[in-house]
Amino acid sequence: GSTLRLLFKMFSSHFKLGDPCPGQPYKGGTFHAYLPDNRNGQKTAMLLKKAFELGLTFQIKFLNGEGRVTWGHIPHKTSLDGGKARNGYPDAQYLHEVCAVL
């Protein structure tokens, strides 16, 4: 079937005053996620959009002293194949699981 492709572009920036590490830089990135293009997939896309607008989709992690934008705790399908183990399809429970988290 058809697929919805979600694209997120997160820009590099610096932590602001009041953040855990004011002035510390972090790197952004481009992130992709996929949903089936059907009624449930479209409904899930709207919920994911709301989560993004509320700042719940991404987090900043430090690896080797470098801050980097990464996925947060909401599961996203980042591949069209590879199954659940690789954040891909097929995964018959994904829409149910992500909606429960949202």
XYZ file of C-alpha atoms in Angstrom:
102
model
C 0.000 0.000 0.000
C 0.844 3.668 0.015
C 3.119 5.159 2.645
C 3.177 8.479 4.487
C 6.716 9.790 4.964
C 7.269 12.197 7.844
C 10.307 14.468 7.632
C 11.761 16.294 10.635
C 14.631 18.768 10.265
C 16.128 19.681 13.603
C 18.638 22.521 13.471
C 21.882 22.694 15.407
C 21.751 25.252 18.206
C 22.830 26.006 21.770
C 21.117 25.308 25.071
C 19.306 28.378 26.340
C 19.375 29.969 29.782
C 17.429 27.710 32.146
C 18.376 24.541 30.217
C 20.652 21.962 31.882
C 23.794 23.202 30.048
C 23.322 26.883 29.071
C 25.468 27.895 26.088
C 26.500 24.311 25.274
C 26.083 23.519 21.543
C 24.201 20.541 20.147
C 23.925 19.107 16.654
C 20.649 18.727 14.827
C 19.833 16.316 12.053
C 17.288 15.113 9.524
C 14.925 12.365 10.665
C 12.426 10.288 8.668
C 9.510 8.175 9.846
C 6.942 6.105 7.956
C 3.271 5.295 8.422
C 0.763 3.438 6.269
C -1.339 5.816 4.170
C -4.712 4.712 5.488
C -7.223 6.047 8.020
C -5.302 4.767 11.067
C -1.959 5.928 9.690
C -3.349 9.408 8.994
C -4.847 9.590 12.488
C -1.496 8.543 13.962
C 0.285 11.190 11.844
C -1.939 13.886 13.382
C -1.139 12.626 16.898
C 2.597 12.579 16.085
C 2.324 16.150 14.747
C 0.727 17.274 18.019
C 3.457 15.494 20.016
C 6.099 17.259 17.910
C 4.458 20.653 18.477
C 4.538 19.955 22.231
C 8.270 19.156 22.102
C 7.837 15.458 22.911
C 9.339 13.876 19.775
C 13.058 14.532 20.261
C 15.564 14.797 23.065
C 19.195 15.835 23.292
C 21.695 13.194 24.384
C 25.374 13.619 25.113
C 27.814 11.140 23.611
C 31.534 11.688 24.241
C 30.780 15.213 25.478
C 28.905 16.161 22.306
C 25.215 17.066 22.393
C 23.074 15.594 19.625
C 19.351 15.619 18.835
C 17.941 12.064 18.948
C 14.518 10.436 18.925
C 12.682 10.683 22.245
C 10.513 8.021 23.871
C 7.727 7.935 21.262
C 8.400 5.001 18.914
C 8.758 5.882 15.221
C 9.158 3.561 12.247
C 12.353 4.738 10.572
C 12.502 2.010 7.935
C 10.057 0.399 5.528
C 11.511 -3.057 6.196
C 13.508 -5.000 8.758
C 10.568 -5.615 11.091
C 10.148 -4.465 14.656
C 13.764 -5.239 15.609
C 15.003 -2.592 13.139
C 12.276 0.034 13.693
C 10.659 -1.072 10.437
C 7.736 -2.926 9.000
C 6.137 -5.412 9.115
C 4.918 -4.768 12.661
C 1.214 -5.440 13.013
C 1.049 -3.903 16.522
C 2.865 -0.625 15.784
C -0.123 1.695 15.270
C -1.789 0.330 18.414
C 1.431 0.687 20.449
C 2.304 4.215 19.291
C -1.266 5.426 19.876
C -1.133 3.988 23.405
C 2.084 5.973 24.055
C 0.600 9.125 22.543
